[in-house]
mmCIF file of C-alpha atoms and ligand atoms in Angstrom:
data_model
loop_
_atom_site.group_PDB
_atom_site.id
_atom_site.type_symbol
_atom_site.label_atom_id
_atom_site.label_comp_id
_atom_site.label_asym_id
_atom_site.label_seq_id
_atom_site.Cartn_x
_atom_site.Cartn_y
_atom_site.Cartn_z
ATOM 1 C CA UNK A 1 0.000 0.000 0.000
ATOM 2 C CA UNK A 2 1.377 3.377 -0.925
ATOM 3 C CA UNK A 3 0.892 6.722 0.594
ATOM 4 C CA UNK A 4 1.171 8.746 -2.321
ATOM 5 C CA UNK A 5 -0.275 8.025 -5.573
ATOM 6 C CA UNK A 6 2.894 10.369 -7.120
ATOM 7 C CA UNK A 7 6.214 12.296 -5.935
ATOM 8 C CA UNK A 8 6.984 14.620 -7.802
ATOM 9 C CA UNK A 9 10.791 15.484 -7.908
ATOM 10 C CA UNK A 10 11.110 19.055 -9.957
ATOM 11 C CA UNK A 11 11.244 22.976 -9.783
ATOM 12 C CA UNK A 12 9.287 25.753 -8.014
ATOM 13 C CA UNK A 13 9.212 28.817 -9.739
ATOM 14 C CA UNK A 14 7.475 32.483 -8.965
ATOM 15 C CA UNK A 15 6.476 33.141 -12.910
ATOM 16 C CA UNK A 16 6.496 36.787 -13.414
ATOM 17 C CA UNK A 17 4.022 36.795 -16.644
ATOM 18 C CA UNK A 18 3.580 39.863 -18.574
ATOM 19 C CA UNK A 19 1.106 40.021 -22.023
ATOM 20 C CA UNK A 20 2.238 41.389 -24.820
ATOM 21 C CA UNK A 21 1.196 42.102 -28.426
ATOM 22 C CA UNK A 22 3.819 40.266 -29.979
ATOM 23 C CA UNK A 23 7.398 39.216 -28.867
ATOM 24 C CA UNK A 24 10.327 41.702 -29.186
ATOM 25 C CA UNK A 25 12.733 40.734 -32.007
ATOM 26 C CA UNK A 26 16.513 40.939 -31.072
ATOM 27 C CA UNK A 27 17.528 44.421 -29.830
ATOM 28 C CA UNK A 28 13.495 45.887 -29.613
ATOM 29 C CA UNK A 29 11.243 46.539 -26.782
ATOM 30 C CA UNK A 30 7.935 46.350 -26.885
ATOM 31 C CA UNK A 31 5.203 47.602 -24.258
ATOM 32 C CA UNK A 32 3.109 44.927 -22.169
ATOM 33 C CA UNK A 33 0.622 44.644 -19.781
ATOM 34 C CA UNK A 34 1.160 44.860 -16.031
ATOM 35 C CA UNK A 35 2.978 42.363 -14.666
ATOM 36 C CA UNK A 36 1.142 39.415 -12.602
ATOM 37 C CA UNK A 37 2.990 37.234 -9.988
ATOM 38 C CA UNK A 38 1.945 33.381 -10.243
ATOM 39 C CA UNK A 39 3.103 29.936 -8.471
ATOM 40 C CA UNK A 40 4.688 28.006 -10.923
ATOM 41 C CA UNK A 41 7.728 25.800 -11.966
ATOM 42 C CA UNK A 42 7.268 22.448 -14.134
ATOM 43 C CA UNK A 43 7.266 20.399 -10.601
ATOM 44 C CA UNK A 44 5.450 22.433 -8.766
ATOM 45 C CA UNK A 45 2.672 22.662 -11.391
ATOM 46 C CA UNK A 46 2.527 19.093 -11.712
ATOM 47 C CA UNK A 47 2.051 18.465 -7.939
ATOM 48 C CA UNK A 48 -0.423 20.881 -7.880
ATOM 49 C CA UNK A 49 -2.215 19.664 -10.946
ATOM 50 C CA UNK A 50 -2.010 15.809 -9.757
ATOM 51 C CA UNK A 51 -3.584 16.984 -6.178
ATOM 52 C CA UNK A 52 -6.521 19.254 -7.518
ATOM 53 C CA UNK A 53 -7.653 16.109 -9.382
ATOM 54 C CA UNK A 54 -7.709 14.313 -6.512
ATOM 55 C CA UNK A 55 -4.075 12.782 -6.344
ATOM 56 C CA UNK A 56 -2.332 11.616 -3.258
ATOM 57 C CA UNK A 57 0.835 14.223 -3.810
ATOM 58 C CA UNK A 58 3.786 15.122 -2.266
ATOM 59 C CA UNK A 59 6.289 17.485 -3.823
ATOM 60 C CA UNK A 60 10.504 17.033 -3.506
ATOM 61 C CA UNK A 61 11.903 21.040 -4.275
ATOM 62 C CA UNK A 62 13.959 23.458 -2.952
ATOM 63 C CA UNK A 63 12.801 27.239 -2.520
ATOM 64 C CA UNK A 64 14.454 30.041 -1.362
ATOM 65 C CA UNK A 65 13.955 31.481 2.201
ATOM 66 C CA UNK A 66 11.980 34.216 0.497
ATOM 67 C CA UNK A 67 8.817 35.676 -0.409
ATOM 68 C CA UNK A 68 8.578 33.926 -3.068
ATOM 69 C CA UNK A 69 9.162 30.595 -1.134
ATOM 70 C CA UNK A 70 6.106 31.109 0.674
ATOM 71 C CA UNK A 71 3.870 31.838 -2.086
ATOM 72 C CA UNK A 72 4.685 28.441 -3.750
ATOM 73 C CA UNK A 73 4.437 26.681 -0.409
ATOM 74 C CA UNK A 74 1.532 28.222 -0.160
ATOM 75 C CA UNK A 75 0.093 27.370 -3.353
ATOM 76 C CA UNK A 76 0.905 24.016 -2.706
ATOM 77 C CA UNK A 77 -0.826 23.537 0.631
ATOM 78 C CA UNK A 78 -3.790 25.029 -0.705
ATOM 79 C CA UNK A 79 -4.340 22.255 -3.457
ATOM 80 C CA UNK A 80 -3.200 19.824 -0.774
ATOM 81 C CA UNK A 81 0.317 18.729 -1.293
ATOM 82 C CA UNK A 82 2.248 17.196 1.393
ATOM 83 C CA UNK A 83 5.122 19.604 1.364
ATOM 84 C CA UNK A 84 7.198 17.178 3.879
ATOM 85 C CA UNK A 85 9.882 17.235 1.258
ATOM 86 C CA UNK A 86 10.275 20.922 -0.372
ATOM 87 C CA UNK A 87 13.410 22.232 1.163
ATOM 88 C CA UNK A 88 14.200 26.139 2.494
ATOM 89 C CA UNK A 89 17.255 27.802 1.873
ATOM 90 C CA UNK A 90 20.362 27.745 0.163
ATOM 91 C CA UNK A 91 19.954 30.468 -2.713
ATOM 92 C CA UNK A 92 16.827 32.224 -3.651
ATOM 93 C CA UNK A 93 13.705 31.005 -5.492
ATOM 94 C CA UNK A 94 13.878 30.264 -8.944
ATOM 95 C CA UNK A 95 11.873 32.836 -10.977
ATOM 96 C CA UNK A 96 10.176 32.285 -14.861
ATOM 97 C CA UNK A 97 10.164 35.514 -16.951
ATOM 98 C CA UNK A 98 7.099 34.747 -19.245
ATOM 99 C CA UNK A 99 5.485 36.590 -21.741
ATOM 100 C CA UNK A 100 2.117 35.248 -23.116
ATOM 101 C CA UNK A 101 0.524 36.602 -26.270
ATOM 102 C CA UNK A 102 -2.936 37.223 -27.387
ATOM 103 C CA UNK A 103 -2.941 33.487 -28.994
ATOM 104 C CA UNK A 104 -2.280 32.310 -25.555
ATOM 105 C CA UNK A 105 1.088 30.710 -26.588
ATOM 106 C CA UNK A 106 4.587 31.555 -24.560
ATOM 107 C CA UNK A 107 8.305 32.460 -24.067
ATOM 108 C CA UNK A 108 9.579 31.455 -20.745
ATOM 109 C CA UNK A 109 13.110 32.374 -19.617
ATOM 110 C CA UNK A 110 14.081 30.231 -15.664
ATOM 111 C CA UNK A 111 16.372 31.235 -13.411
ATOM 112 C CA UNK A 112 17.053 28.348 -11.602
ATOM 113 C CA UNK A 113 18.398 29.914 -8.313
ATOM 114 C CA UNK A 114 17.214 27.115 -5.322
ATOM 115 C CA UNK A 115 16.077 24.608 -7.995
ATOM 116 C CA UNK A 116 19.834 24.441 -9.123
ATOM 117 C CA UNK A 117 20.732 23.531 -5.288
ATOM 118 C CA UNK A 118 18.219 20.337 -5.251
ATOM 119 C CA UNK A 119 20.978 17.829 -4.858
ATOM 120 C CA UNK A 120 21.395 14.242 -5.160
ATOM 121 C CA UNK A 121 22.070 14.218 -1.648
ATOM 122 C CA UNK A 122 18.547 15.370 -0.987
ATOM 123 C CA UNK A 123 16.940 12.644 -3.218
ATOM 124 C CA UNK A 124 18.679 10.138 -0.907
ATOM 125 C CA UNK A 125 17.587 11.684 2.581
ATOM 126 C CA UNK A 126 13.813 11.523 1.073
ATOM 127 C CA UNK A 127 13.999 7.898 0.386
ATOM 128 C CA UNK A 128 11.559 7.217 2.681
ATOM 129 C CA UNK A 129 8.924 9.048 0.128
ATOM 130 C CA UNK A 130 10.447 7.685 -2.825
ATOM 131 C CA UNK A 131 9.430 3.531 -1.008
ATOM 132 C CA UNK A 132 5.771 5.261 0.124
ATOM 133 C CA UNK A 133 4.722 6.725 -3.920
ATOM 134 C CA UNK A 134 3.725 4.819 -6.875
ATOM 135 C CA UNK A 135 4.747 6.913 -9.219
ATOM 136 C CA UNK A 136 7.510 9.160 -9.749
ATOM 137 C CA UNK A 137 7.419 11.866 -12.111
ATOM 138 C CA UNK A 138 10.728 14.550 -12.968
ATOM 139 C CA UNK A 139 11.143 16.673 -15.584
ATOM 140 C CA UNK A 140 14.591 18.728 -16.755
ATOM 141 C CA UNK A 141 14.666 22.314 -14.333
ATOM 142 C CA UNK A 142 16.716 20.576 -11.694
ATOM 143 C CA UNK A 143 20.601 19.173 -12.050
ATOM 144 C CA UNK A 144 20.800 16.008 -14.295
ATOM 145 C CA UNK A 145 22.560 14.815 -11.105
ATOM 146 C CA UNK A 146 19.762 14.987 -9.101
ATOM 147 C CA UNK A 147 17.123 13.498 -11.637
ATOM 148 C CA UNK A 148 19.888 10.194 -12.304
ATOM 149 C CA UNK A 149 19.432 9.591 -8.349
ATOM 150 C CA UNK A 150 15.834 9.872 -8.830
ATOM 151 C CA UNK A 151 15.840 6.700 -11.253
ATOM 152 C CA UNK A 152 17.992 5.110 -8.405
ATOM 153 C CA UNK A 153 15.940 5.447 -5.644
ATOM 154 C CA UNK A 154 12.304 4.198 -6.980
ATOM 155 C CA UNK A 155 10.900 1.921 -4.953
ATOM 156 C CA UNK A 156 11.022 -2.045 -6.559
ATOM 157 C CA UNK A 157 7.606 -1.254 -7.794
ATOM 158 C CA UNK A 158 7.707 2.523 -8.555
ATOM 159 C CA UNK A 159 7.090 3.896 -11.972
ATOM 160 C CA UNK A 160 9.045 6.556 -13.340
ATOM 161 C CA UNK A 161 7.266 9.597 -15.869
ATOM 162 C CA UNK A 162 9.833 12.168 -17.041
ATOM 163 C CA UNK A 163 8.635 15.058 -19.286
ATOM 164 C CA UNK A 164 12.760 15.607 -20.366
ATOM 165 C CA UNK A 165 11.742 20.058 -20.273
ATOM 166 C CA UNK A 166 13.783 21.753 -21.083
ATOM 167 C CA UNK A 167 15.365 19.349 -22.893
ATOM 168 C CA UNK A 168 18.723 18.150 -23.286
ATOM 169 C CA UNK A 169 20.969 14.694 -24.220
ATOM 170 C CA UNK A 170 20.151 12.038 -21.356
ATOM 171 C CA UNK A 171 22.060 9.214 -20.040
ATOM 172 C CA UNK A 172 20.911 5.827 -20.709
ATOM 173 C CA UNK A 173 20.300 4.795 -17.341
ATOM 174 C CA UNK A 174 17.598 7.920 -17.066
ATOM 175 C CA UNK A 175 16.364 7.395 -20.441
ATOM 176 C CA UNK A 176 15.478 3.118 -19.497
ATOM 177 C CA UNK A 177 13.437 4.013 -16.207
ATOM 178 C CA UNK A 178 11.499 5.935 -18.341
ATOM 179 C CA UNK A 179 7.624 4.792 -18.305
ATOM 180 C CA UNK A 180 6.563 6.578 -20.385
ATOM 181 C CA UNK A 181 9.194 9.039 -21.654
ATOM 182 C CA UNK A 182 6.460 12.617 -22.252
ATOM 183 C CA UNK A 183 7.790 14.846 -25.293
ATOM 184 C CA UNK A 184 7.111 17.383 -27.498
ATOM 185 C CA UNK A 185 7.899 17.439 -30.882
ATOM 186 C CA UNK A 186 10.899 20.150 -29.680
ATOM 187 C CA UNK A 187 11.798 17.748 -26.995
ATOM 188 C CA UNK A 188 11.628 14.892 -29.381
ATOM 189 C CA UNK A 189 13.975 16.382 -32.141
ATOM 190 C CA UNK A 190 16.424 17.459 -29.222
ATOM 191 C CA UNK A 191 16.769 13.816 -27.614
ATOM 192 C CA UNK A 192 17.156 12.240 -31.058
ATOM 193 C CA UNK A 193 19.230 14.572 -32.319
ATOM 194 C CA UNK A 194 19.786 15.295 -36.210
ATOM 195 C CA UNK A 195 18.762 12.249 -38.004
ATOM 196 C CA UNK A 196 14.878 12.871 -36.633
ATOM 197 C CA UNK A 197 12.829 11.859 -39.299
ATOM 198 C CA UNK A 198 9.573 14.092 -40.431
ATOM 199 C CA UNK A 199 6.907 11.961 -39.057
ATOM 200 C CA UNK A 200 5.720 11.612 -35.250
ATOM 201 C CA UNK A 201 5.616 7.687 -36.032
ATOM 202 C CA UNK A 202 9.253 7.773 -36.748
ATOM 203 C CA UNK A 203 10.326 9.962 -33.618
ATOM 204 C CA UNK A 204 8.189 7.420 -31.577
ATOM 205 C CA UNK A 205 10.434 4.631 -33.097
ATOM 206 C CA UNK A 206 13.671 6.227 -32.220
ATOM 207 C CA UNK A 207 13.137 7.827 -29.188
ATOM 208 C CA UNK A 208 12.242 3.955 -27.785
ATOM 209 C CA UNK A 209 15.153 3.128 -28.921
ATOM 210 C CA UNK A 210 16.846 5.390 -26.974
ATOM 211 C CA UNK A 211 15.527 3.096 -23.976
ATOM 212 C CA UNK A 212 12.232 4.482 -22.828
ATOM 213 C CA UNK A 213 9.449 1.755 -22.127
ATOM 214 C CA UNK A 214 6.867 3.941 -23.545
ATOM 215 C CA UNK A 215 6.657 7.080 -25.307
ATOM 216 C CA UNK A 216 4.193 9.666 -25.052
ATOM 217 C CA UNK A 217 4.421 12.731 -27.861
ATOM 218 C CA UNK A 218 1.787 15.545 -27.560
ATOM 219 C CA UNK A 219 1.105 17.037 -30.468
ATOM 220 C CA UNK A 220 -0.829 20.285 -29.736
ATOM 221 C CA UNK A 221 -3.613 20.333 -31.912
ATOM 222 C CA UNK A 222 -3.324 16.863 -33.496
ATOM 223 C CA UNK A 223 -3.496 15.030 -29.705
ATOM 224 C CA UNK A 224 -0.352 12.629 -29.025
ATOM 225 C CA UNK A 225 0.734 9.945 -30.447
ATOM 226 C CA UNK A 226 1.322 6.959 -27.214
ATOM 227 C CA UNK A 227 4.028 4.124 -28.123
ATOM 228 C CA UNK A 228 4.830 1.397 -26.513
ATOM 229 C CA UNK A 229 7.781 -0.975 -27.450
ATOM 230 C CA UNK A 230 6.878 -3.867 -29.424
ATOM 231 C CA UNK A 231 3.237 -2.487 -29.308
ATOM 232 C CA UNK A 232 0.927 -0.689 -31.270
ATOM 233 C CA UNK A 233 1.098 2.954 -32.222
ATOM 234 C CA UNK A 234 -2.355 5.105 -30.052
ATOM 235 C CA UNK A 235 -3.689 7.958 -31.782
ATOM 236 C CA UNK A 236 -5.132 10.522 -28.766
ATOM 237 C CA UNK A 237 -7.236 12.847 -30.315
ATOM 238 C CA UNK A 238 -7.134 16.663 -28.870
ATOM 239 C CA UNK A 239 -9.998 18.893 -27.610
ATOM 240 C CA UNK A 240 -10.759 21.676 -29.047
ATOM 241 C CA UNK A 241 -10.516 24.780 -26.584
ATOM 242 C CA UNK A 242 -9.816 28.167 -26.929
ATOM 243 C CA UNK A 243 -6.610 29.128 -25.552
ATOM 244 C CA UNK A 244 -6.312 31.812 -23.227
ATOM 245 C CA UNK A 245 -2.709 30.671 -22.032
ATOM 246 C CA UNK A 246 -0.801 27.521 -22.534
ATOM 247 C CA UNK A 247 1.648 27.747 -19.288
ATOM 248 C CA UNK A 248 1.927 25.145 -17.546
ATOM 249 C CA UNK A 249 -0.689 22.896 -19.784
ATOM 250 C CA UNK A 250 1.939 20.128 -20.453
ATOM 251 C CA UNK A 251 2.345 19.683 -16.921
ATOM 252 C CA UNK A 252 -0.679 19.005 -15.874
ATOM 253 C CA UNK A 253 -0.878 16.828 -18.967
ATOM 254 C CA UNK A 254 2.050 14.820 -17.664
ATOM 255 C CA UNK A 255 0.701 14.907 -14.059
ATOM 256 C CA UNK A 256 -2.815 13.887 -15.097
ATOM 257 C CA UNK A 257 -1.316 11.113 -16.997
ATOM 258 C CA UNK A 258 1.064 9.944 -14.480
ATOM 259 C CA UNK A 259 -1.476 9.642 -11.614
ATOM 260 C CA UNK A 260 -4.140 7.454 -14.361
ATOM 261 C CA UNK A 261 -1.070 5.086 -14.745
ATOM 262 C CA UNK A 262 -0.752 4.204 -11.081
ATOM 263 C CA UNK A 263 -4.717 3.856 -10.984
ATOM 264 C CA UNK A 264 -3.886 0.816 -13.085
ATOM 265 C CA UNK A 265 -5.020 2.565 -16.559
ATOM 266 C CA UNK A 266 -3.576 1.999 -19.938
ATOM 267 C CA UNK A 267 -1.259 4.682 -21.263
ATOM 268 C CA UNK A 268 -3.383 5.524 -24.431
ATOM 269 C CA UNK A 269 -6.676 6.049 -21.919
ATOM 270 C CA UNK A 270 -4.191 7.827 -19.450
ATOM 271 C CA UNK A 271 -3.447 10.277 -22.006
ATOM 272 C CA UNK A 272 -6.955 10.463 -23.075
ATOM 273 C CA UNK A 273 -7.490 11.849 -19.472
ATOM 274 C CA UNK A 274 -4.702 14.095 -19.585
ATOM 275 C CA UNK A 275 -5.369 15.517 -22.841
ATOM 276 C CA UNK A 276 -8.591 16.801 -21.153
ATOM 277 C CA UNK A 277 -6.788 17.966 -17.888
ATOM 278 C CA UNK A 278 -4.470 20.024 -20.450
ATOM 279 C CA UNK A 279 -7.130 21.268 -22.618
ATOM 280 C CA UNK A 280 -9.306 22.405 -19.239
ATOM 281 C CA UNK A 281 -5.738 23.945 -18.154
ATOM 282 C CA UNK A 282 -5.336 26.291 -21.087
ATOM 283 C CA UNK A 283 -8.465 28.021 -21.108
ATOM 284 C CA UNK A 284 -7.506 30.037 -17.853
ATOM 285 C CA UNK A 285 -4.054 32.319 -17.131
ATOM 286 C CA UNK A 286 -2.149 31.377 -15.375
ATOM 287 C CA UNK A 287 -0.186 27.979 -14.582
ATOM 288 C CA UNK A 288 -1.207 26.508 -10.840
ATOM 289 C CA UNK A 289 -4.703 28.747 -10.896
ATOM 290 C CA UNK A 290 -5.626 27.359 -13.863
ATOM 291 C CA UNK A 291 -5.642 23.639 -13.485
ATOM 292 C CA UNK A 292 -8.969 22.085 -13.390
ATOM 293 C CA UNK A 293 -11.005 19.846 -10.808
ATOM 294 C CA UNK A 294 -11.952 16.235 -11.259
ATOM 295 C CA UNK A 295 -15.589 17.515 -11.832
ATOM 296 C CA UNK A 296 -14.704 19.935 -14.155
ATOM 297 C CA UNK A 297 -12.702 17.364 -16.284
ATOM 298 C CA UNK A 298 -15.836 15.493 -16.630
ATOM 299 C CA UNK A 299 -17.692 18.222 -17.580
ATOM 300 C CA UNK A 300 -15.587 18.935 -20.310
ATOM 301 C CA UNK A 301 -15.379 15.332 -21.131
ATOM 302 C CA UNK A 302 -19.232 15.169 -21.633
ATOM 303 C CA UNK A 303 -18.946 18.244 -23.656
ATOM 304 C CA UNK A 304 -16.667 17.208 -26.337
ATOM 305 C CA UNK A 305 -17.119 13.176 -26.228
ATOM 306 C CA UNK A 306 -14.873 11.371 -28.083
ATOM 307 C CA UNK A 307 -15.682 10.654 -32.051
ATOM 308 C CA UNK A 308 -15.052 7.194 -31.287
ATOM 309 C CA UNK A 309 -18.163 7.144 -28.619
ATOM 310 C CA UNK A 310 -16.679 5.713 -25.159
ATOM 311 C CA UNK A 311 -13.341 5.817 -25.414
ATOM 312 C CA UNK A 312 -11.196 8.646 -25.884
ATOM 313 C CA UNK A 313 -8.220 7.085 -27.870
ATOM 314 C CA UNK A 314 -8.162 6.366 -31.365
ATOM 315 C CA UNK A 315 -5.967 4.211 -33.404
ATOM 316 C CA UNK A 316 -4.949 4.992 -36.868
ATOM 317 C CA UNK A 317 -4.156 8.022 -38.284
ATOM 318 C CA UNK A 318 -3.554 11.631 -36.681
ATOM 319 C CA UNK A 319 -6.944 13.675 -36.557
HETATM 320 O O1 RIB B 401 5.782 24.650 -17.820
HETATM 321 C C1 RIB B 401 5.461 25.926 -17.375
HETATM 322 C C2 RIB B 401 6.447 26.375 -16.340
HETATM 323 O O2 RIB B 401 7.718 26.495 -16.956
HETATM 324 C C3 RIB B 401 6.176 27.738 -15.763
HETATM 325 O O3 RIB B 401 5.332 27.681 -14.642
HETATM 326 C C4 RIB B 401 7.569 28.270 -15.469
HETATM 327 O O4 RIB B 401 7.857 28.359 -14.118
HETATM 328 C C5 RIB B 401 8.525 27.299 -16.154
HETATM 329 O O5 RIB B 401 9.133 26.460 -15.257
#
């Protein structure tokens, strides 16, 4: 019996958002709206997003001993996350510079500061979380240190989810924990590096056999495509929302679908469920304040059923 239904080892990030018209080119300004202050950071969103849909969660970070600090531990307790394991101190709180425009689509610049100081040492002293959670998800704003002790410590039993953001080469040992490995096409081209072919089928193909298990690629408005080695290629068909803001949308994809997996589901209906969770996500600003509810997942579901009546995921060709 577990006591978390997902860890989630990552960042914490104040994102200090600001519209604007369009982005500057190199060397212009452009003027913007006022600035707004929001919890974020691609582990802290995914905690939060995990627990608001009803996920046993606790969180492994580091924040500064700042302002900034408290609003994300804040944010967290509010969505109830156990925050046993987000560590104070040490340099300050990693910070997002984002601008959003009117399509709803971003630029994000991190400053790492106290994610940079997560250490591998402090994925060993949390061991006892890493035997007490089912799954385990990390993603790419904390050392690559730190994320290869992750793989070591899962419990015999643990499942591992990394969404590889921002992306970068991986070792092999990281890369074969991976169940499922969560790209985008970006992310994809970067692991497989300059042979990628042009189709999503063929990035599948060699991005398993860089080692992963399973591969998940979102595809924005043509859903993901779910692979699993020596199985067949999933179709997942998007939603169709309008987007208000896209920040922090592939998190909550990736925590949605991580938390389905340890509730025994298959990965294509997992990412059925998570494609909603990110379409519901995008509609609001915002990353933390905008993920959705349980309820309100199923309200969306039963507003945009799938073409293929009950279930979600479709097999065959992209939509
Ligand atoms: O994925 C969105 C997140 O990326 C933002 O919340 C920002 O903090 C950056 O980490």
């Amino acid at each position: 019996m577990y006591d978390y239904d997902l860890l989630v080892v990552g960042s914490a990030n104040a994102d200090l958002v600001i519209g604007v018209e369009r982005r500057p080119a190199v060397g212009e300004t452009v003027l913007g709206s006022d600035l707004t202050v929001h919890p974020g950071g691609k582990g802290a969103n995914q905690a939060v997003a995990a627990a608001r849909l009803g996920a046993r969660t606790a969180l492994l970070a580091r924040v500064g001993d700042d302002a900034y600090g408290r609003l994300l531990l804040d944010s967290q307790r509010a969505a109830g996350v156990d925050t046993v394991g987000v560590l104070v101190g040490g340099a300050p709180t990693g910070v997002a510079l984002i601008t959003v425009d009117p399509s709803g689509d971003n630029s994000i610049v991190v400053s790492p500061g106290a994610n940079g100081r997560l250490t591998p040492g402090d994925v060993r002293a949390a061991g006892s979380l890493f035997q007490a959670s089912r799954v385990v998800s990390a993603q790419l704003e904390i050392p690559l240190e730190t994320v290869v002790e992750v793989v070591r410590n899962l419990a015999d039993a643990g499942r591992f989810v990394l969404n590889p953001s921002p992306p970068r080469p991986l070792p092999r040992e990281v890369l074969s924990a991976c169940d499922p490995l969560i790209v985008n096409e970006h992310e994809a081209r970067v692991l497989i590096g300059p042979g990628a072919g042009p189709e999503p089928e063929d990035w599948a193909r060699d991005l398993l056999a860089l080692g992963p298990s399973s591969v998940v690629i979102t595809l924005g408005g043509q859903g993901a495509l779910v692979a699993v080695r020596a199985g067949a290629r999933v179709r997942v068909p998007s939603v169709p929302v309008e987007a208000v803001d896209t920040t922090g949308a592939g998190d909550s994809f990736t925590a949605a679908l991580a938390w389905r997996l340890g509730r025994g589901e298959s990965l294509a209906d997992a990412a059925a469920y998570a494609a909603l969770v990110g379409a519901a996500a995008v509609t609001r600003a915002g990353a933390q304040e905008s993920f959705p509810t349980a309820g309100e997942v199923a309200a969306l579901a039963a507003a945009f059923p799938s073409p293929d009546d009950d279930s979600r995921p479709s097999r065959g060709g992209s939509r």
